[in-house]
Short mmCIF file of C-alpha atoms and ligand atoms in Angstrom, two decimals:
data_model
loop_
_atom_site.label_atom_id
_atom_site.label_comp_id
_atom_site.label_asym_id
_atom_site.label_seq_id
_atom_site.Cartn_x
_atom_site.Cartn_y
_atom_site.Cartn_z
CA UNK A 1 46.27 101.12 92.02
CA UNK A 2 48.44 100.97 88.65
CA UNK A 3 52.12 103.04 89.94
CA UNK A 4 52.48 105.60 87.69
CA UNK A 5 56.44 105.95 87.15
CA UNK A 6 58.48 102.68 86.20
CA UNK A 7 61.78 102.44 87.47
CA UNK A 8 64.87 100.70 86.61
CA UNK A 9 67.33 99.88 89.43
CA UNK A 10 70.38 98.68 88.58
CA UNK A 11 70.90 96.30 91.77
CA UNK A 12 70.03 95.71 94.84
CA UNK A 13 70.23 98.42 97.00
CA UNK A 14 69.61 98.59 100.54
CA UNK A 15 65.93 98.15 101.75
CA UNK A 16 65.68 101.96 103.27
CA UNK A 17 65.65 103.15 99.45
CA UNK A 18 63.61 100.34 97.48
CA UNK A 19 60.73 101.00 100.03
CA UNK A 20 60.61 104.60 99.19
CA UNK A 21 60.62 103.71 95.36
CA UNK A 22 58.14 101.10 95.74
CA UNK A 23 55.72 103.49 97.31
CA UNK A 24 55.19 105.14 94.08
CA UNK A 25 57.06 103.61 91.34
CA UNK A 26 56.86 100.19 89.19
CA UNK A 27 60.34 98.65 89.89
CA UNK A 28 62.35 96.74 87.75
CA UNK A 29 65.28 96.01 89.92
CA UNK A 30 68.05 93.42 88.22
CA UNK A 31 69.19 90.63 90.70
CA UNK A 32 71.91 88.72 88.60
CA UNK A 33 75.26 89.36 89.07
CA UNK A 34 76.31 91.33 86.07
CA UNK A 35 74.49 93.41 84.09
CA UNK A 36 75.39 93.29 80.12
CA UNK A 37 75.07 96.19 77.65
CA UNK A 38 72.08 94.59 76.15
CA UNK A 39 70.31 93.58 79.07
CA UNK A 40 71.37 97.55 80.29
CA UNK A 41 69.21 99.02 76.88
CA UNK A 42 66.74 96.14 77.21
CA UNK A 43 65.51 96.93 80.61
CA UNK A 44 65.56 100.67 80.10
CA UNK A 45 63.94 101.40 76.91
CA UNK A 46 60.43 101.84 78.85
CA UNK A 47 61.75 103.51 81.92
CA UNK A 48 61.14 106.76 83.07
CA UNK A 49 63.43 106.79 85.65
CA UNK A 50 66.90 104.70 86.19
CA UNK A 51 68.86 104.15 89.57
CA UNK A 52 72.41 102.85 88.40
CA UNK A 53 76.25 102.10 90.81
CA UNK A 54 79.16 103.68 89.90
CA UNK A 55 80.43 100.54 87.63
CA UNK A 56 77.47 100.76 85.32
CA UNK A 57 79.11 102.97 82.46
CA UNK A 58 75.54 105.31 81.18
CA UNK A 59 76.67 106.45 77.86
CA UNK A 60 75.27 108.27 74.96
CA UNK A 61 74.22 105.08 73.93
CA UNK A 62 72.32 103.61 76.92
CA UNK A 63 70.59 107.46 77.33
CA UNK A 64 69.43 107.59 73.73
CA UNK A 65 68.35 103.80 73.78
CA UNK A 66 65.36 104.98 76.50
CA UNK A 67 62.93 108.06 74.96
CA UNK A 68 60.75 108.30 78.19
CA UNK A 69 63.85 108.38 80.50
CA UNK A 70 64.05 111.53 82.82
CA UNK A 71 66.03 111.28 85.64
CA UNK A 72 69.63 108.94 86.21
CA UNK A 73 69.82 108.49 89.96
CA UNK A 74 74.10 107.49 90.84
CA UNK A 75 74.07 105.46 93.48
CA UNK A 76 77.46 107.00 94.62
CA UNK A 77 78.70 110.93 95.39
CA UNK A 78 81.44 110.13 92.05
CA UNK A 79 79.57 110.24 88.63
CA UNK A 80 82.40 109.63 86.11
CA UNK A 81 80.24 106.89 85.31
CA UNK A 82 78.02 109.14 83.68
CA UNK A 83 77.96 110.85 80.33
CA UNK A 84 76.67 113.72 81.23
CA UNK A 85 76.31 116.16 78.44
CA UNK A 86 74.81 113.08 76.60
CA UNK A 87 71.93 113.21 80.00
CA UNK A 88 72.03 117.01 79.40
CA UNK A 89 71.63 117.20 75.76
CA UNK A 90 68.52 115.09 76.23
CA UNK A 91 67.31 117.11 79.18
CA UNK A 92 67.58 114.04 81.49
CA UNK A 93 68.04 115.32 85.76
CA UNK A 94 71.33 113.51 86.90
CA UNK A 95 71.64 113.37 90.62
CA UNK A 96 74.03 111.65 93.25
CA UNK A 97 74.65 111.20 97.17
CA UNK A 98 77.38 113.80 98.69
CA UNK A 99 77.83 114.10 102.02
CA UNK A 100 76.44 111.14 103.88
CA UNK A 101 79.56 108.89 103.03
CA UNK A 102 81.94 111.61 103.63
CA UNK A 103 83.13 110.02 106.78
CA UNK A 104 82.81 106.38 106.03
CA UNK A 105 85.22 107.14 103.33
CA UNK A 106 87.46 109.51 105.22
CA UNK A 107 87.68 106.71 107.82
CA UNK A 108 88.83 103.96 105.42
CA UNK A 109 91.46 106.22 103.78
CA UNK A 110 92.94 106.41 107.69
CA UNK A 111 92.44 102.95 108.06
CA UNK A 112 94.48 102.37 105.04
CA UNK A 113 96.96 104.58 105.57
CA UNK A 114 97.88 103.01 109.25
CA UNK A 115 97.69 99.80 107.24
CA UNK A 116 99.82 100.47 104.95
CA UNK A 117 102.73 102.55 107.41
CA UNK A 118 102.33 99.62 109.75
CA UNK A 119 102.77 97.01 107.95
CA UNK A 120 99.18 95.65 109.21
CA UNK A 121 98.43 93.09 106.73
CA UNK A 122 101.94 91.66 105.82
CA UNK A 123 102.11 90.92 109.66
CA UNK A 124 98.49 89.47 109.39
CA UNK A 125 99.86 87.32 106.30
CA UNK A 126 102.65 86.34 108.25
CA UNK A 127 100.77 85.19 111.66
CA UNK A 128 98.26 83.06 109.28
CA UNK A 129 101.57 81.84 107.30
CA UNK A 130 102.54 80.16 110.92
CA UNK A 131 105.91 82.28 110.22
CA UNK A 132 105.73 84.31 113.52
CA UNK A 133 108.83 83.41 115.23
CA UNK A 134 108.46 85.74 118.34
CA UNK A 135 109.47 89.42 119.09
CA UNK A 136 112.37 90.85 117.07
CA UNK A 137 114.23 94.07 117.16
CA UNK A 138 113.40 94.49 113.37
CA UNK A 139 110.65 92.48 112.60
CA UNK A 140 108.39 94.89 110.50
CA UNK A 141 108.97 97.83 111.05
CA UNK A 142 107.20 101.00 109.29
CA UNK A 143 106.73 104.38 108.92
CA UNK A 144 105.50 106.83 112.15
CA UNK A 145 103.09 109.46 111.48
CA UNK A 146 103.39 111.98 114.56
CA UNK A 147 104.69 115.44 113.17
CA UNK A 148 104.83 114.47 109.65
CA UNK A 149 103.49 115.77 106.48
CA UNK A 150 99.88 114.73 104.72
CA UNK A 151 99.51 116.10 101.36
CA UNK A 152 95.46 115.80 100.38
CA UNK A 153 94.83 115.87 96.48
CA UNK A 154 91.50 117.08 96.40
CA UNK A 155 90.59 119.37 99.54
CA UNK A 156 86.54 118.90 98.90
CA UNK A 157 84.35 117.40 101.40
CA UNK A 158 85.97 113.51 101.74
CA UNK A 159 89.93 115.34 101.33
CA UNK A 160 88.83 117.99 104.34
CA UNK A 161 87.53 115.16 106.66
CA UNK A 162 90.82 113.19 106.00
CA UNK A 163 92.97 115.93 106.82
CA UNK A 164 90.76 116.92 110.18
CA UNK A 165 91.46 113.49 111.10
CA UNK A 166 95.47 114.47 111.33
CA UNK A 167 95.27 116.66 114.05
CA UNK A 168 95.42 114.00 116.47
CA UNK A 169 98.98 113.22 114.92
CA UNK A 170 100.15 116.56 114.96
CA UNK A 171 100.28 116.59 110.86
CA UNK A 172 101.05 119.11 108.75
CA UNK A 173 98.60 118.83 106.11
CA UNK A 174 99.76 120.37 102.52
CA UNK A 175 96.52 120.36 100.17
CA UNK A 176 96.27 121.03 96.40
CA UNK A 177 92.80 121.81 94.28
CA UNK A 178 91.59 123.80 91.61
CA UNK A 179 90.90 127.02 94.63
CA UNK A 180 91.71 127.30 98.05
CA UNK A 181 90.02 125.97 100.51
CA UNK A 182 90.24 128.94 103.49
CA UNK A 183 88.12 126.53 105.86
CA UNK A 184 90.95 124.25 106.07
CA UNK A 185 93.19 126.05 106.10
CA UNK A 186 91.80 127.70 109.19
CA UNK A 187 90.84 124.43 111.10
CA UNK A 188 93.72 122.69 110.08
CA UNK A 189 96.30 125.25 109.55
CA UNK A 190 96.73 123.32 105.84
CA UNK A 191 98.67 125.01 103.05
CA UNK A 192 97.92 125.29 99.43
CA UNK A 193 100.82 123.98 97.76
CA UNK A 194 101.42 123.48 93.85
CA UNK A 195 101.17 119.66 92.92
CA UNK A 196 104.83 119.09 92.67
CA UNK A 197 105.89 120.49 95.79
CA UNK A 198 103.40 118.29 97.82
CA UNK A 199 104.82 115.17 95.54
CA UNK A 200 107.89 115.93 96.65
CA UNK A 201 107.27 117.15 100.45
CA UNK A 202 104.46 114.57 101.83
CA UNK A 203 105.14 111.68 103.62
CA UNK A 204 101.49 110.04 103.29
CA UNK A 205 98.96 111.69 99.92
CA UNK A 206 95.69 110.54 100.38
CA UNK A 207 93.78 111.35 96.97
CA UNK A 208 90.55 112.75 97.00
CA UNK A 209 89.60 113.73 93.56
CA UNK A 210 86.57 113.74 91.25
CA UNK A 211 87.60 111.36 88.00
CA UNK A 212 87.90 114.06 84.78
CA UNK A 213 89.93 114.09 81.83
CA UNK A 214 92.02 116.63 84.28
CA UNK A 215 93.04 114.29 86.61
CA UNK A 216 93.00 110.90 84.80
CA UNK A 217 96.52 109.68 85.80
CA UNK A 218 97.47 112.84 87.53
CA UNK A 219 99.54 110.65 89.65
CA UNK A 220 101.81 109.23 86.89
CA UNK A 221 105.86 108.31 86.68
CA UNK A 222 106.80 111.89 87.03
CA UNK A 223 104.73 112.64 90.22
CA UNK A 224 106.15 109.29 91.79
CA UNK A 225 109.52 109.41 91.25
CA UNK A 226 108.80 112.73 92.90
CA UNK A 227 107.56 111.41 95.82
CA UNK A 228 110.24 110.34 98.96
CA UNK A 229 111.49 106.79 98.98
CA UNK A 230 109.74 106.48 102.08
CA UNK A 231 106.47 108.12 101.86
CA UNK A 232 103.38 106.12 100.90
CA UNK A 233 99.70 106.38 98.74
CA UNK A 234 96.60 106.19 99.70
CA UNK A 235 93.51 106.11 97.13
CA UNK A 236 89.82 106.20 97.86
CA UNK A 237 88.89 108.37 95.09
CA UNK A 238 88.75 106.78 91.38
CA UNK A 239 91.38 104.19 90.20
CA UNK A 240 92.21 106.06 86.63
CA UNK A 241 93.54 109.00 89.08
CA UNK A 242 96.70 106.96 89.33
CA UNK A 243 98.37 105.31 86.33
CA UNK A 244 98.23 101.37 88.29
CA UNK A 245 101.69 100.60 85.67
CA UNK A 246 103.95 103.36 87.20
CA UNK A 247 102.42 102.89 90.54
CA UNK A 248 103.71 98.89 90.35
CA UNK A 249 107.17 100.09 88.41
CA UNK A 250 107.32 102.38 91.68
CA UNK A 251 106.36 99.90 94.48
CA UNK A 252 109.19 97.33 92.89
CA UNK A 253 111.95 99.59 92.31
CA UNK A 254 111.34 101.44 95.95
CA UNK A 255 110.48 104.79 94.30
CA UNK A 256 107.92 105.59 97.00
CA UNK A 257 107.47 102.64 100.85
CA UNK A 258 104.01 101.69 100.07
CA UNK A 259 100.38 102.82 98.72
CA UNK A 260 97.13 101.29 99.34
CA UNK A 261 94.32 101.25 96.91
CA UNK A 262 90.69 100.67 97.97
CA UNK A 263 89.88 101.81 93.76
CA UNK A 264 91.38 100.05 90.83
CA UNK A 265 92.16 101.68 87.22
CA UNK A 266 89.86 99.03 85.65
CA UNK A 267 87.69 97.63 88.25
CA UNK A 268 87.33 94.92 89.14
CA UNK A 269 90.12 94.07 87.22
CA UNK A 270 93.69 94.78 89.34
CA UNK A 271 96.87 94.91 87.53
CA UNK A 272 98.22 91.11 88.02
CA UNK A 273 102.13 92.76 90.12
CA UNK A 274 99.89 94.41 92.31
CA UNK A 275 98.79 91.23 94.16
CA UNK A 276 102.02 90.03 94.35
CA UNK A 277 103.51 93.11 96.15
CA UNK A 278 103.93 93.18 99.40
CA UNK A 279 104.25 97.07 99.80
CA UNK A 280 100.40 97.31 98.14
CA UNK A 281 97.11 97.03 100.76
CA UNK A 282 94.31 96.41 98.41
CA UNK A 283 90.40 97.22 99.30
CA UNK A 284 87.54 96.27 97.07
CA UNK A 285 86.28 99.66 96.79
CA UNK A 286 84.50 99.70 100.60
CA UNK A 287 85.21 103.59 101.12
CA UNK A 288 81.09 103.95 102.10
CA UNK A 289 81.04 100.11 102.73
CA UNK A 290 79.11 100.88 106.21
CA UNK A 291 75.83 99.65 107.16
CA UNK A 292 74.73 103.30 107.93
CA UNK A 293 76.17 104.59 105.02
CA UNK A 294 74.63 102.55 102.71
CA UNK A 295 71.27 102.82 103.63
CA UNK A 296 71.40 106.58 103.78
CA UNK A 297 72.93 106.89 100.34
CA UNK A 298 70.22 104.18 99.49
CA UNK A 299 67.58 106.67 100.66
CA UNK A 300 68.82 110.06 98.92
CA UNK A 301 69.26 108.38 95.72
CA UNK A 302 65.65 107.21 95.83
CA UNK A 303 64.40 111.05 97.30
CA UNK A 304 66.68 112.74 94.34
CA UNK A 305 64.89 109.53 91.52
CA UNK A 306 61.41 110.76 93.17
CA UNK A 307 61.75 114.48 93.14
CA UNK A 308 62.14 114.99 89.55
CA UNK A 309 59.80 112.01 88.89
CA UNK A 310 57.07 114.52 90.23
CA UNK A 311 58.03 117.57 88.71
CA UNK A 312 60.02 118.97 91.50
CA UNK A 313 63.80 119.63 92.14
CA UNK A 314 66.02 116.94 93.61
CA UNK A 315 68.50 117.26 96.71
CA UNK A 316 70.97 116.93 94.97
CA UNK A 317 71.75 117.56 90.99
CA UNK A 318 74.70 116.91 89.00
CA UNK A 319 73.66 118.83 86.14
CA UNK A 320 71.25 121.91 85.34
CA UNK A 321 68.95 121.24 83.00
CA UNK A 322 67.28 125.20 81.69
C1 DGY B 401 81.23 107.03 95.54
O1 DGY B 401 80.13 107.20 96.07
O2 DGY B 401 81.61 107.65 94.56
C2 DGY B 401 82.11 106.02 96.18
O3 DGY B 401 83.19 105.68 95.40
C3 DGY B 401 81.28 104.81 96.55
O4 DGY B 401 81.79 104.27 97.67
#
């Protein structure tokens, strides 16, 4: 029987969502490694429906280049990818995958915070180097956590989940975001605080905002020479959040102990000092990296694709189209 819908998807995604495309729709799903502009527009232009990652920038462009398209699937809860009011203008559904990676990410931004306070993978480096001399009274030594202060940028679903996770460190958690957040700040007795004050007051930020125009480079020179000389950075969210330049400026020169990045300002390009510093963890952007995870993102995107495909409402929509 001749599928009525065809489908681009982007890459491979986990099984658990191709089979629930396949059931209905034609796929055209691209296997090489990277996908170019023109291959992008080439594959699309007879699609009704497109399933896309968060590093496959859908512009005006792209959306205009496909009449029949309908729906733009994000593999991924961030859309920043995304032109949106382009998808909008054109009446095109945009949908992503919120909650189901909430704690996979909330887990690596703990993971790379103890990473990055303990000093995890310089002592790694050094044990592989064949430099580990024995026990010393200062060999490595970081930053503790118990009783100190987590400032969350970003208090939404993944920034709540991080800050939960303090409780067994007896944290005070300072938060900042456009409105209050009056769950937190029951469960976790967190306090709205104006951005500079947490700069200046955390010992760990852990950033956990969507990518606009607002917060591109939110965390620039200012906000880190704000920061203590011994607190350190943690971001999971979008790279363009920080400004990578000051960040490096600010890791050298001992403005702030340490950050670690799982998300790059122009992935997957790194700024070249980062590599070399040994105050920086780096991650390439696992935050929902889990087997779990993956699939059931994998199966939402495909649901939210379907849903509009047959006339209905997806799970979960970025945008409202009247
Ligand atoms: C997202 O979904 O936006 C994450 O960055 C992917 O891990």
């Amino acid at each position: 029987m001749k599928k009525k819908f065809r489908v681009f998807v982007t890459s491979r995604i986990p099984e658990a969502g191709l089979q629930i495309l396949a059931s209905k729709c034609e796929l055209d799903i691209f296997a090489d490694e990277k996908l170019t502009r023109t291959q992008f527009i080439r594959h699309l232009q007879d699609k009704d429906g497109l399933l896309c990652l968060l590093s496959n920038p859908v512009d005006s462009e792209i959306i205009d280049s496909a009449p029949r398209l309908k729906v733009i699937s994000n593999y991924a809860v961030g859309y920043n990818n995304i032109d949106i009011q382009a998808a909008t203008r054109r009446g095109i559904v945009v949908t992503n995958t919120p909650g189901v990676l909430t704690d996979a990410t909330a887990d690596l931004a703990w993971a790379l915070l103890l990473a990055v306070s303990r000093r995890i993978v310089e002592g790694d480096r050094m044990m592989r180097r064949g430099d580990y001399r024995g026990w010393e009274p200062q060999l490595l030594l970081g930053q503790d956590l118990k009783d100190k202060t987590l400032g969350i940028l970003g208090a939404g679903r993944i920034g709540s989940a991080v800050a939960r996770r303090s409780v067994g460190w007896n944290m005070q958690v300072l938060y900042f975001d456009r409105k209050r957040n009056p769950d937190l700040e029951e469960k976790v007795n967190a306090r709205f605080t104006p951005l500079n004050q947490l700069f200046a007051y955390s010992d760990f930020i852990s950033i956990h905002l969507p990518l606009t125009a607002e917060t591109n480079h939110l965390v620039d020179e200012k906000a880190l020479r704000r920061m203590k000389s011994t607190a350190c950075l943690v971001n999971t969210a979008r790279g363009p959040i920080v400004d990578e330049a000051a960040l490096v400026r600010a890791l050298k020169e001992g403005w702030i102990a340490g950050a670690a990045l799982d998300v790059f300002e122009n992935e997957p390009e790194i700024h070249p000092e980062l590599k070399s510093l040994n105050n920086a963890v780096l991650t390439p952007h696992i935050g929902s990296a889990t087997v779990g995870t993956r699939n059931a993102m994998a199966k939402i995107a495909a649901e939210n694709l379907l849903a509009v495909l047959a006339g209905g409402k997806p799970r979960f929509p970025v945008n409202h189209i009247g």
